[in-house]
Coordinates of C-alpha atoms in Angstrom, one line a residue:
Chain T
X210 CA -52.4 0.5 -51.3
X211 CA -51.8 -3.0 -52.6
X212 CA -48.4 -3.7 -54.1
X213 CA -49.0 -3.7 -57.9
X214 CA -46.3 -4.2 -60.5
X215 CA -47.0 -2.7 -63.9
X216 CA -45.6 -4.1 -67.0
X217 CA -46.0 -2.9 -70.6
X218 CA -47.3 -5.8 -72.5
X219 CA -48.5 -4.0 -75.7
X220 CA -47.6 -0.6 -77.3
X221 CA -47.2 1.1 -80.5
X222 CA -44.0 0.3 -82.2
X223 CA -41.8 3.2 -82.7
X224 CA -41.7 2.5 -86.4
X225 CA -45.4 3.3 -86.7
X226 CA -46.8 6.8 -86.4
X227 CA -49.6 7.8 -83.9
X228 CA -52.3 8.2 -86.4
X229 CA -55.5 6.6 -87.8
X230 CA -55.2 4.8 -91.2
X231 CA -57.6 5.2 -94.1
X232 CA -57.9 1.4 -94.5
X233 CA -61.4 -0.1 -94.4
X234 CA -62.7 -2.0 -91.4
X235 CA -61.5 -5.7 -91.6
X236 CA -58.7 -4.9 -94.0
X237 CA -55.4 -6.8 -93.1
X238 CA -53.1 -3.9 -94.2
X239 CA -53.1 -2.6 -90.6
X240 CA -51.8 -6.0 -89.4
X241 CA -49.2 -6.1 -92.1
X242 CA -48.0 -2.6 -91.3
X243 CA -47.7 -3.6 -87.7
X244 CA -45.7 -6.6 -88.2
X245 CA -43.2 -4.8 -90.5
X246 CA -42.9 -2.0 -87.8
X247 CA -42.4 -4.6 -85.0
X248 CA -39.6 -6.3 -86.9
X249 CA -37.9 -3.0 -87.8
X250 CA -38.0 -2.1 -84.0
X251 CA -36.8 -5.4 -83.0
X252 CA -33.9 -5.2 -85.4
X253 CA -33.2 -1.6 -84.6
X254 CA -33.4 -0.7 -88.1
X255 CA -36.0 2.2 -88.1
X256 CA -33.4 5.0 -88.3
X257 CA -31.6 3.5 -91.3
X258 CA -34.6 2.2 -93.2
X259 CA -36.0 3.8 -96.4
X260 CA -39.4 2.4 -97.4
X261 CA -40.9 2.4 -101.0
X262 CA -44.8 2.9 -101.2
X263 CA -46.7 1.5 -104.1
X264 CA -49.7 2.8 -106.0
X265 CA -52.8 1.0 -104.6
X266 CA -54.6 1.1 -101.2
X267 CA -51.2 1.3 -99.4
X268 CA -50.2 4.3 -101.5
X269 CA -50.2 6.3 -98.2
X270 CA -48.0 3.8 -96.2
X271 CA -45.6 6.5 -95.6
X272 CA -48.1 8.2 -93.3
X273 CA -48.2 5.3 -91.0
X274 CA -44.6 4.3 -91.0
X275 CA -42.4 6.5 -88.9
X276 CA -39.3 6.4 -91.2
X277 CA -38.0 7.9 -94.4
X278 CA -40.2 6.9 -97.3
X279 CA -40.6 7.4 -101.1
X280 CA -43.6 7.0 -103.2
X281 CA -43.2 5.0 -106.5
X282 CA -45.1 5.0 -109.8
X283 CA -47.4 2.1 -110.2
X284 CA -45.4 -1.2 -110.3
X285 CA -42.0 0.6 -110.3
X286 CA -41.2 0.1 -106.5
X287 CA -38.6 -2.4 -107.0
X288 CA -36.7 -0.2 -109.6
X289 CA -36.9 2.7 -107.3
X290 CA -35.7 0.5 -104.4
X291 CA -32.8 -0.7 -106.6
X292 CA -31.8 3.0 -107.3
X293 CA -31.9 3.7 -103.6
X294 CA -30.0 0.5 -102.5
X295 CA -27.3 0.8 -105.1
X296 CA -26.3 4.3 -104.2
X297 CA -27.0 3.9 -100.5
X298 CA -26.1 0.3 -99.6
X299 CA -25.8 1.2 -95.9
X300 CA -29.6 1.9 -95.8
X301 CA -32.3 -1.0 -95.4
X302 CA -34.7 -0.7 -98.2
X303 CA -38.1 -2.3 -98.6
X304 CA -41.0 -2.1 -100.8
X305 CA -44.6 -2.7 -99.8
X306 CA -46.7 -3.6 -102.8
X307 CA -50.2 -5.1 -103.7
X308 CA -51.0 -7.6 -106.2
X309 CA -51.9 -5.3 -109.0
X310 CA -48.9 -3.3 -108.5
X311 CA -46.4 -6.2 -108.2
X312 CA -47.8 -9.0 -110.3
X313 CA -49.4 -6.9 -113.1
X314 CA -48.0 -3.6 -114.1
X315 CA -44.7 -4.2 -112.2
X316 CA -44.1 -7.7 -113.3
X317 CA -40.9 -6.8 -115.2
X318 CA -39.5 -4.7 -112.3
X319 CA -40.1 -7.3 -109.6
X320 CA -38.7 -10.2 -111.8
X321 CA -35.5 -8.4 -112.7
X322 CA -35.0 -7.1 -109.1
X323 CA -35.1 -10.8 -108.2
X324 CA -32.9 -11.9 -111.1
X325 CA -30.3 -9.4 -110.0
X326 CA -30.4 -10.4 -106.5
X327 CA -31.2 -6.9 -105.3
X328 CA -30.6 -6.8 -101.6
X329 CA -34.0 -5.4 -100.9
X330 CA -37.0 -6.8 -99.1
X331 CA -40.4 -6.9 -100.6
X332 CA -43.7 -7.1 -98.6
X333 CA -46.2 -8.4 -101.1
X334 CA -49.9 -8.1 -100.2
X335 CA -52.1 -10.5 -102.1
X336 CA -55.8 -10.0 -101.7
X337 CA -56.8 -11.2 -105.2
X338 CA -58.3 -7.8 -106.1
X339 CA -57.7 -4.1 -107.0
X340 CA -58.7 -2.3 -103.9
X341 CA -58.1 1.3 -104.5
X342 CA -59.8 1.6 -107.9
X343 CA -62.8 -0.2 -106.4
X344 CA -62.6 -4.0 -106.9
X345 CA -61.4 -4.9 -110.4
X346 CA -59.9 -8.2 -111.4
X347 CA -56.3 -8.6 -110.4
X348 CA -53.7 -11.0 -111.9
X349 CA -54.2 -13.0 -108.7
X350 CA -58.1 -13.1 -108.7
X351 CA -59.3 -16.6 -108.2
X352 CA -60.9 -18.5 -111.1
X353 CA -64.6 -18.0 -111.1
X354 CA -64.2 -15.0 -108.6
X355 CA -66.6 -12.0 -109.3
X356 CA -65.1 -8.5 -109.5
X357 CA -66.3 -5.4 -111.2
X358 CA -64.3 -6.3 -114.2
X359 CA -65.1 -9.9 -114.2
X360 CA -68.8 -9.6 -113.4
X361 CA -69.6 -13.1 -114.4
X362 CA -66.6 -14.5 -112.6
X363 CA -63.1 -14.8 -113.8
X364 CA -63.3 -17.0 -116.9
X365 CA -59.8 -18.5 -117.2
X366 CA -60.5 -19.0 -120.9
X367 CA -60.7 -15.3 -121.5
X368 CA -58.8 -13.7 -118.5
X369 CA -56.1 -16.3 -117.8
X370 CA -55.1 -18.0 -114.6
X371 CA -53.9 -16.6 -111.2
X372 CA -50.2 -15.7 -111.0
X373 CA -48.3 -17.3 -108.2
X374 CA -45.6 -14.9 -107.4
X375 CA -43.9 -16.8 -104.7
X376 CA -43.5 -19.9 -106.9
X377 CA -42.3 -17.9 -109.7
X378 CA -39.7 -15.8 -107.8
X379 CA -38.4 -18.8 -106.0
X380 CA -36.8 -20.1 -109.2
X381 CA -34.7 -16.9 -109.6
X382 CA -31.2 -17.5 -108.7
X383 CA -30.9 -14.1 -107.1
X384 CA -33.7 -14.8 -104.6
X385 CA -32.5 -15.4 -101.0
X386 CA -35.8 -15.8 -99.2
X387 CA -39.2 -16.3 -100.8
X388 CA -42.1 -17.4 -98.7
X389 CA -46.0 -17.2 -98.6
X390 CA -47.8 -16.6 -95.4
X391 CA -51.4 -15.5 -94.6
X392 CA -53.0 -13.0 -92.1
X393 CA -56.3 -14.7 -91.6
X394 CA -55.8 -15.8 -87.9
X395 CA -53.4 -15.2 -84.9
X396 CA -51.4 -18.4 -85.6
X397 CA -50.7 -17.4 -89.2
X398 CA -50.0 -13.8 -88.2
X399 CA -47.3 -15.0 -85.8
X400 CA -45.8 -17.1 -88.7
X401 CA -46.0 -14.0 -91.0
X402 CA -44.0 -11.9 -88.5
X403 CA -41.3 -14.5 -88.3
X404 CA -41.1 -14.5 -92.1
X405 CA -40.9 -10.7 -92.3
X406 CA -38.2 -10.9 -89.7
X407 CA -36.3 -13.4 -92.0
X408 CA -36.9 -11.3 -94.9
X409 CA -35.1 -8.3 -93.3
X410 CA -32.4 -10.6 -91.9
X411 CA -31.8 -11.7 -95.7
X412 CA -31.1 -8.2 -96.6
X413 CA -29.0 -7.4 -93.5
X414 CA -26.8 -10.4 -94.3
X415 CA -26.5 -9.4 -97.9
X416 CA -28.1 -12.8 -99.0
X417 CA -30.0 -11.2 -102.0
X418 CA -33.6 -10.7 -102.8
X419 CA -36.3 -11.3 -100.3
X420 CA -40.0 -11.4 -100.7
X421 CA -42.8 -12.2 -98.2
X422 CA -46.2 -12.8 -99.8
X423 CA -49.0 -12.2 -97.5
X424 CA -52.5 -13.5 -98.2
X425 CA -54.9 -10.6 -97.2
X426 CA -58.5 -9.9 -97.0
X427 CA -60.5 -7.2 -98.7
X428 CA -64.0 -7.4 -97.2
X429 CA -65.1 -4.1 -98.9
X430 CA -64.4 -5.1 -102.4
X431 CA -65.1 -8.8 -102.0
X432 CA -68.6 -7.7 -100.6
X433 CA -68.6 -9.7 -97.5
X434 CA -68.1 -9.0 -93.8
X435 CA -64.7 -9.0 -92.3
X436 CA -65.2 -12.2 -90.4
X437 CA -66.4 -13.9 -93.8
X438 CA -63.5 -12.4 -95.5
X439 CA -60.9 -14.1 -93.2
X440 CA -62.8 -17.4 -93.8
X441 CA -62.4 -16.7 -97.6
X442 CA -58.8 -16.3 -97.2
X443 CA -58.5 -19.6 -95.4
X444 CA -60.9 -21.7 -97.3
X445 CA -60.6 -20.2 -100.9
X446 CA -57.2 -18.5 -101.2
X447 CA -55.0 -20.8 -99.3
X448 CA -55.8 -23.9 -101.6
X449 CA -54.9 -21.8 -104.7
X450 CA -51.9 -20.1 -103.0
X451 CA -50.3 -22.8 -100.8
X452 CA -48.5 -21.4 -97.8
X453 CA -44.9 -22.3 -97.3
X454 CA -41.2 -21.6 -97.7
X455 CA -40.5 -21.6 -101.4
X456 CA -36.8 -20.6 -101.2
X457 CA -34.7 -20.2 -98.1
X458 CA -31.0 -19.4 -98.2
X459 CA -29.2 -22.0 -96.2
X460 CA -27.6 -19.4 -93.9
X461 CA -31.1 -18.3 -92.8
X462 CA -32.0 -21.7 -91.5
X463 CA -29.5 -21.3 -88.7
X464 CA -31.3 -18.1 -87.3
X465 CA -33.6 -18.4 -84.4
X466 CA -36.2 -15.7 -84.2
Chain I
X44 CA -5.5 19.3 -118.7
X45 CA -4.9 19.1 -122.4
X46 CA -7.2 18.5 -125.4
X47 CA -7.7 14.9 -126.4
X48 CA -9.5 13.3 -129.3
X49 CA -12.8 12.2 -127.8
X50 CA -15.8 10.3 -129.0
X51 CA -19.0 12.1 -128.1
X52 CA -20.9 9.6 -126.0
X53 CA -17.8 8.5 -124.1
X54 CA -16.7 12.0 -123.4
X55 CA -20.2 12.9 -122.1
X56 CA -20.1 9.8 -119.8
X57 CA -16.7 10.7 -118.5
X58 CA -17.9 14.4 -118.1
X59 CA -20.6 13.1 -115.8
X60 CA -18.2 11.0 -113.9
X61 CA -16.0 14.0 -113.4
X62 CA -19.1 15.9 -112.3
X63 CA -19.5 13.5 -109.5
X64 CA -22.4 11.2 -110.7
X65 CA -22.8 8.4 -108.2
X66 CA -25.4 6.4 -110.0
X67 CA -26.0 5.5 -113.6
X68 CA -29.0 3.5 -114.7
X69 CA -29.6 2.8 -118.3
X70 CA -30.6 0.5 -121.2
X71 CA -28.7 0.0 -124.5
X72 CA -30.0 2.0 -127.4
X73 CA -28.3 3.2 -130.6
X74 CA -27.0 6.0 -131.1
X75 CA -26.4 6.5 -127.2
X76 CA -25.0 3.0 -126.2
X77 CA -21.4 4.0 -125.9
X78 CA -22.4 6.2 -122.9
X79 CA -23.7 3.2 -121.1
X80 CA -20.8 1.1 -122.0
X81 CA -18.3 3.7 -120.7
X82 CA -20.3 3.8 -117.5
X83 CA -20.2 0.0 -117.2
X84 CA -16.4 0.2 -117.3
X85 CA -15.8 3.3 -115.2
X86 CA -18.4 3.3 -112.5
X87 CA -17.3 0.0 -110.8
X88 CA -13.6 1.1 -111.0
X89 CA -14.7 4.1 -108.8
X90 CA -17.0 2.2 -106.5
X91 CA -20.1 3.9 -107.9
X92 CA -23.3 2.3 -108.9
X93 CA -24.0 1.2 -112.5
X94 CA -27.1 -0.9 -113.4
X95 CA -28.1 -2.0 -116.8
X96 CA -31.9 -2.0 -116.3
X97 CA -34.4 -4.3 -117.8
X98 CA -36.1 -1.3 -119.7
X99 CA -36.0 2.4 -119.9
X100 CA -39.0 2.4 -117.7
X101 CA -37.1 0.6 -114.9
X102 CA -33.9 2.7 -115.7
X103 CA -35.7 6.0 -115.0
X104 CA -37.4 4.7 -111.9
X105 CA -34.0 3.6 -110.6
X106 CA -32.9 7.2 -111.3
X107 CA -36.0 8.3 -109.4
X108 CA -35.2 6.3 -106.4
X109 CA -31.5 7.0 -106.4
X110 CA -32.2 10.8 -106.9
X111 CA -34.3 10.7 -103.7
X112 CA -31.1 10.1 -101.8
X113 CA -29.7 13.5 -102.8
X114 CA -26.8 12.0 -104.7
X115 CA -26.0 12.9 -108.4
X116 CA -27.6 10.4 -110.6
X117 CA -28.4 10.0 -114.3
X118 CA -29.5 8.1 -117.3
X119 CA -28.7 8.5 -121.0
X120 CA -30.8 7.2 -123.9
X121 CA -32.2 8.0 -127.3
X122 CA -35.5 9.0 -128.6
X123 CA -37.7 5.9 -128.3
X124 CA -36.1 5.3 -124.8
X125 CA -37.1 8.8 -123.8
X126 CA -40.7 8.1 -124.8
X127 CA -40.7 5.1 -122.4
X128 CA -39.0 7.3 -119.6
X129 CA -41.7 10.0 -119.7
X130 CA -43.6 8.3 -116.8
X131 CA -40.7 8.4 -114.4
X132 CA -39.8 11.9 -115.7
X133 CA -43.1 13.3 -114.6
X134 CA -42.8 11.7 -111.2
X135 CA -39.3 13.0 -110.7
X136 CA -40.6 16.5 -111.6
X137 CA -43.6 16.1 -109.4
X138 CA -41.4 15.0 -106.4
X139 CA -39.0 17.9 -107.0
X140 CA -35.7 15.9 -106.9
X141 CA -32.9 16.7 -109.2
X142 CA -31.9 14.4 -112.1
X143 CA -30.0 14.7 -115.4
X144 CA -31.1 12.9 -118.7
X145 CA -29.1 12.8 -121.7
X146 CA -30.9 12.3 -125.1
X147 CA -28.9 11.4 -128.1
X148 CA -31.7 11.9 -130.5
X149 CA -32.4 9.8 -133.6
X150 CA -34.9 9.7 -136.5
X151 CA -38.6 9.0 -135.9
X152 CA -41.5 8.7 -135.1
X153 CA -41.8 5.0 -134.1
X154 CA -38.8 2.8 -134.4
X155 CA -37.7 5.3 -137.0
X156 CA -34.0 4.9 -137.6
X157 CA -30.6 5.4 -135.8
X158 CA -29.6 8.4 -137.9
X159 CA -29.2 11.9 -136.2
X160 CA -32.3 13.9 -135.7
X161 CA -33.8 16.9 -133.7
X162 CA -37.2 15.4 -133.8
X163 CA -37.6 15.4 -130.0
X164 CA -37.8 19.1 -129.6
X165 CA -41.5 19.0 -128.6
X166 CA -41.1 16.1 -126.4
X167 CA -38.1 17.5 -124.5
X168 CA -38.8 21.3 -124.6
X169 CA -42.5 21.2 -124.0
X170 CA -42.5 18.5 -121.3
X171 CA -43.5 15.3 -122.7
X172 CA -44.7 13.7 -119.6
X173 CA -48.1 14.4 -117.9
X174 CA -48.9 17.2 -115.7
X175 CA -47.7 20.7 -115.1
X176 CA -43.9 20.7 -114.9
X177 CA -41.0 22.5 -116.8
X178 CA -37.8 20.6 -117.5
X179 CA -34.6 22.6 -118.3
X180 CA -33.2 21.7 -121.7
X181 CA -29.6 22.3 -122.8
X182 CA -28.7 21.8 -126.4
X183 CA -24.8 21.9 -126.8
X184 CA -23.4 22.1 -130.4
X185 CA -20.0 20.4 -129.9
X186 CA -18.4 17.6 -127.9
X187 CA -16.7 20.3 -125.7
X188 CA -19.8 22.2 -125.1
X189 CA -21.7 19.0 -124.3
X190 CA -19.0 18.0 -121.7
X191 CA -19.3 21.5 -120.2
X192 CA -23.2 21.2 -120.4
X193 CA -23.3 18.0 -118.4
X194 CA -21.5 19.5 -115.4
X195 CA -23.7 22.5 -115.6
X196 CA -26.7 20.2 -115.9
X197 CA -26.1 18.7 -112.4
X198 CA -25.6 22.2 -110.8
X199 CA -28.9 23.5 -112.4
X200 CA -30.7 20.3 -111.5
X201 CA -29.6 20.8 -107.8
X202 CA -30.2 24.5 -107.8
X203 CA -33.8 24.3 -109.1
X204 CA -34.7 20.7 -107.9
X205 CA -35.4 20.0 -111.5
X206 CA -35.0 17.6 -114.4
X207 CA -32.2 18.8 -116.8
X208 CA -32.2 17.3 -120.2
X209 CA -29.0 17.6 -122.2
X210 CA -30.1 16.9 -125.8
X211 CA -27.7 16.2 -128.7
X212 CA -28.3 14.3 -131.9
X213 CA -26.6 11.2 -133.1
X214 CA -23.9 13.1 -134.9
X215 CA -22.6 14.5 -131.7
X216 CA -22.8 11.2 -129.8
X217 CA -20.8 9.4 -132.5
X218 CA -18.4 11.9 -133.7
X219 CA -14.8 12.4 -132.3
X220 CA -13.2 15.8 -131.8
X221 CA -10.7 17.4 -129.7
X222 CA -11.9 18.4 -126.3
X223 CA -10.8 18.8 -122.7
X224 CA -12.4 17.1 -119.8
X225 CA -12.8 18.8 -116.5
X226 CA -11.0 17.6 -113.2
X227 CA -12.6 15.1 -110.9
X228 CA -15.1 16.7 -108.6
X229 CA -15.0 15.6 -105.0
X230 CA -18.1 13.7 -103.9
X231 CA -19.8 15.7 -101.0
X232 CA -20.1 13.8 -97.8
X233 CA -23.2 15.7 -96.6
X234 CA -26.7 14.9 -98.0
X235 CA -29.2 17.7 -98.7
X236 CA -31.8 18.1 -95.9
X237 CA -34.7 16.8 -98.1
X238 CA -33.0 13.5 -99.0
X239 CA -34.0 10.1 -97.8
X240 CA -31.1 8.8 -95.9
X241 CA -32.8 7.2 -92.8
X242 CA -34.6 9.2 -90.1
X243 CA -31.8 9.3 -87.5
X244 CA -32.2 12.2 -85.1
X245 CA -34.7 13.9 -87.3
X246 CA -38.4 13.7 -88.5
X247 CA -39.0 11.3 -91.4
X248 CA -38.4 12.7 -95.0
X249 CA -41.2 11.7 -97.4
X250 CA -40.6 12.2 -101.0
X251 CA -43.7 11.8 -103.1
X252 CA -45.5 13.2 -106.1
X253 CA -49.0 12.7 -104.8
X254 CA -51.2 15.5 -103.6
X255 CA -54.6 14.0 -103.2
X256 CA -56.2 17.2 -102.2
X257 CA -56.4 19.4 -105.4
X258 CA -55.6 22.5 -103.5
X259 CA -52.4 21.0 -102.3
X260 CA -51.6 20.0 -105.8
X261 CA -52.3 23.5 -107.1
X262 CA -50.0 25.0 -104.5
X263 CA -47.4 22.5 -105.7
X264 CA -47.9 23.4 -109.3
X265 CA -47.7 27.0 -108.5
X266 CA -44.5 26.4 -106.6
X267 CA -43.1 24.7 -109.7
X268 CA -44.2 27.5 -112.0
X269 CA -42.6 30.1 -109.7
X270 CA -39.4 28.2 -109.7
X271 CA -39.6 28.1 -113.5
X272 CA -40.0 31.8 -113.7
X273 CA -36.7 32.0 -111.7
X274 CA -35.1 29.7 -114.2
X275 CA -36.4 31.9 -117.1
X276 CA -34.9 34.9 -115.3
X277 CA -31.5 33.5 -114.4
X278 CA -30.5 30.7 -116.9
X279 CA -31.2 31.7 -120.4
X280 CA -28.1 30.9 -122.5
X281 CA -27.3 31.4 -126.2
X282 CA -24.6 32.1 -128.7
X283 CA -24.4 34.7 -131.5
X284 CA -22.4 34.6 -134.6
X285 CA -22.0 37.6 -137.0
X286 CA -25.3 39.2 -136.0
X287 CA -23.8 42.8 -135.4
X288 CA -24.7 44.1 -138.9
X289 CA -26.9 41.1 -139.9
X290 CA -30.0 41.8 -142.1
X291 CA -30.9 38.1 -142.0
X292 CA -30.8 36.0 -138.8
X293 CA -30.6 32.2 -138.8
X294 CA -32.0 30.6 -135.7
X295 CA -30.8 27.0 -135.2
X296 CA -29.6 24.8 -132.3
X297 CA -27.2 21.9 -132.0
X298 CA -25.9 20.3 -135.1
X299 CA -28.1 22.5 -137.4
X300 CA -26.5 25.5 -136.0
X301 CA -23.0 24.2 -136.4
X302 CA -23.7 23.4 -140.0
X303 CA -25.3 26.7 -140.6
X304 CA -22.2 28.5 -139.2
X305 CA -20.2 27.1 -142.1
X306 CA -22.8 28.3 -144.6
X307 CA -22.8 31.8 -143.0
X308 CA -19.1 32.1 -143.5
X309 CA -19.5 31.4 -147.1
X310 CA -22.5 33.7 -147.5
X311 CA -20.6 36.5 -145.8
X312 CA -17.9 36.1 -148.5
X313 CA -20.6 36.6 -151.1
X314 CA -21.6 39.8 -149.2
X315 CA -24.8 38.4 -147.7
X316 CA -25.2 40.0 -144.2
X317 CA -26.4 36.9 -142.3
X318 CA -25.7 36.0 -138.7
X319 CA -26.7 33.2 -136.2
X320 CA -28.6 33.0 -133.0
X321 CA -28.0 29.6 -131.4
X322 CA -30.0 29.0 -128.4
X323 CA -28.1 26.8 -125.8
X324 CA -31.1 26.6 -123.5
X325 CA -34.1 25.5 -125.4
X326 CA -35.9 25.8 -122.2
X327 CA -35.8 28.5 -121.1
X328 CA -35.8 29.9 -124.5
X329 CA -33.8 33.1 -125.3
X330 CA -37.0 35.0 -126.0
X331 CA -35.8 38.4 -125.1
X332 CA -32.7 38.3 -127.3
X333 CA -34.7 36.9 -130.3
X334 CA -37.3 39.6 -129.7
X335 CA -34.5 42.3 -130.1
X336 CA -33.0 40.5 -133.1
X337 CA -36.4 40.5 -134.8
X338 CA -36.4 44.4 -134.4
X339 CA -32.9 44.5 -136.1
X340 CA -33.1 42.1 -139.1
X341 CA -35.2 42.0 -142.2
X342 CA -35.9 38.2 -142.4
X343 CA -35.4 35.2 -140.1
X344 CA -34.5 31.8 -141.3
X345 CA -35.1 28.8 -138.9
X346 CA -33.1 25.8 -139.6
X347 CA -33.8 22.4 -137.9
X348 CA -33.4 18.7 -138.2
X349 CA -37.2 18.1 -137.8
X350 CA -40.5 19.3 -139.3
X351 CA -40.2 22.7 -137.7
X352 CA -40.8 22.4 -134.0
X353 CA -38.6 25.3 -132.7
X354 CA -40.2 27.2 -135.6
X355 CA -43.2 27.4 -133.6
X356 CA -41.4 29.1 -130.7
X357 CA -39.7 31.5 -133.0
X358 CA -43.0 32.6 -134.5
X359 CA -44.5 32.9 -131.1
X360 CA -41.8 35.3 -130.0
X361 CA -41.4 37.3 -133.3
X362 CA -45.2 37.7 -133.6
X363 CA -45.1 38.4 -137.4
X364 CA -42.7 41.6 -137.1
X365 CA -40.5 40.2 -139.9
X366 CA -41.0 37.4 -142.4
X367 CA -39.9 33.9 -141.1
X368 CA -38.8 31.2 -143.4
X369 CA -38.0 27.6 -142.5
X370 CA -35.6 25.0 -143.8
X371 CA -35.6 21.5 -142.2
X372 CA -34.5 18.0 -142.9
X373 CA -36.3 15.2 -141.3
X374 CA -36.0 11.4 -140.8
X375 CA -32.4 11.4 -139.7
X376 CA -31.0 13.5 -142.4
X377 CA -28.3 16.2 -141.6
X378 CA -28.5 19.2 -144.0
X379 CA -25.2 20.0 -145.8
X380 CA -23.6 23.4 -145.7
X381 CA -24.3 23.9 -149.4
X382 CA -28.1 23.2 -148.9
X383 CA -28.2 25.9 -146.2
X384 CA -26.1 28.3 -148.3
X385 CA -28.6 27.8 -151.1
X386 CA -31.4 28.6 -148.6
X387 CA -29.5 31.8 -147.4
X388 CA -29.1 32.9 -151.0
X389 CA -32.8 32.2 -151.8
X390 CA -34.1 34.0 -148.7
X391 CA -31.6 36.9 -149.3
X392 CA -33.2 37.5 -152.8
X393 CA -36.8 36.5 -152.0
X394 CA -38.7 39.8 -151.7
X395 CA -42.2 38.1 -151.7
X396 CA -44.1 38.2 -148.6
X397 CA -44.3 35.1 -146.5
X398 CA -47.8 34.4 -145.5
X399 CA -49.2 31.9 -143.0
X400 CA -47.2 28.7 -142.1
X401 CA -43.6 28.9 -143.4
X402 CA -43.6 25.2 -143.6
X403 CA -46.0 25.3 -146.7
X404 CA -43.4 26.7 -149.2
X405 CA -40.6 24.6 -147.6
X406 CA -42.6 21.4 -148.0
X407 CA -43.1 22.1 -151.7
X408 CA -39.4 22.8 -152.2
X409 CA -38.3 19.8 -150.2
X410 CA -40.6 17.5 -152.1
X411 CA -39.3 18.7 -155.3
X412 CA -35.6 18.3 -154.1
X413 CA -36.3 14.7 -152.8
X414 CA -38.0 13.6 -156.0
X415 CA -35.1 15.2 -157.9
X416 CA -32.5 13.5 -155.8
X417 CA -34.2 10.1 -156.4
X418 CA -33.8 10.5 -160.1

């Protein structure tokens, strides 16, 4: 026998359940879930965290996260999270929302949660389309982009312009940490994880509202391959939704993660 | 404790505080606003949660989230606000978590007005939100009874994992009368086993109203229905006045019943044998007692501050055994004792058969009265 040393280099985070997801091949929800789970493990928060699932493709997020979860009405996750956090401030509370949920039907709830400086963390998945209902135009759909409800391409004259949530939320005084990241390649995924960490650090330090917007792919409803979809994020979405830090509380700048 | 002169809305809010409410989430709306204002003053003093939400939609969803932690939480609003809350109410019902909602009703539909009304009977008693669910509805008729109802509402909500609506009209929210508040209830330190508190040393708790498999949804709806049948069996509450020898029964709730009591006293002095059945729980409805009364009396007069909503429930229970007549005022108008006394006299001497919808004859009389008043 040769002397071998074994070392675990990769395993399922405790914050994820041992199950298959219902997400389509090439969808980046799985990556986003894993990043959140890794961060909660690293911060040792799993046992005190309460997640709030949205209406949308991630409606069943609670089947994949191994922690207490509630399931909100469409767009109301920030209100539900507010209720939980206000009566149970000792718990870590996060919402996981898509763009239709957060930037369309839930616009009032997200804006006022930020305005109040609710000490919650929001993971915002922006894939520029409604996934669960089968590919309709979202408030984040790019100009000219074809969807089942913008079959000739989003005409900004008739259907308006994409809504840039990170930019909007960054001007709210209650916001502590507002950034946009992307999940289209390994380098950006690593940056996204750091941002998620800082989002939860914001909450743990009581620095107010935190939101991490994650540009994501939807090959099924975009009608392209997973590989092409990642390219679409990089080439088409990033120019409309620039990556970057939109608001960072000064206290967070001292944190090394 | 001694009786104090208390304003309705403030007394109801303080009653909720005494009952151990740990979170209040609301939005200002007349005639319920003093409830929110009282909470804004008192909750921070006690280290409890108060949020003035951006809308009734947000307020009820804050209640929903907070209710999932197993703590006593509530909101208070008025009719148009309740319409906005119906989404969250249905979700709360579907998730089977307890919540207490106070509705200080006003005139409608639409923006209507801010005067007292009972026009939300259908919306409150028959559900209002989507899907198969059954809220408990308490309809107190005095400031004291409302104070007591709010404490009872939390107990019932927790016992049956249900929504409990406490409905009063603007009169009761705005009036002052002597009443006694209960002592402060101690806040429990233990959470119920279903609550989301963080999955420490146990499997995760998931609270949701989604059952994507119709079979699972049907099982859930059946569970809700079975629980409702238990509520119907155990929780019917009503009050009777002067019914022992009555030949005519008035059926009325809340303020209408209170006004009717004065009229009944006067009618009794005139020798008219009239009594009152006042449902305190509008859901579950006191069907059995009404059924018995309909065997005893010769006529029933239903009085409401709406277009005859509870009337439908009375007709459903009585099934034509005795004639039913109706007197209602709508649009935010509270009937006066003299109006009801006139109705009692009229019904007492009316030997003609009442056929079809009792609203028909009432509408004709009301129209004539209103036109007359205008002149």
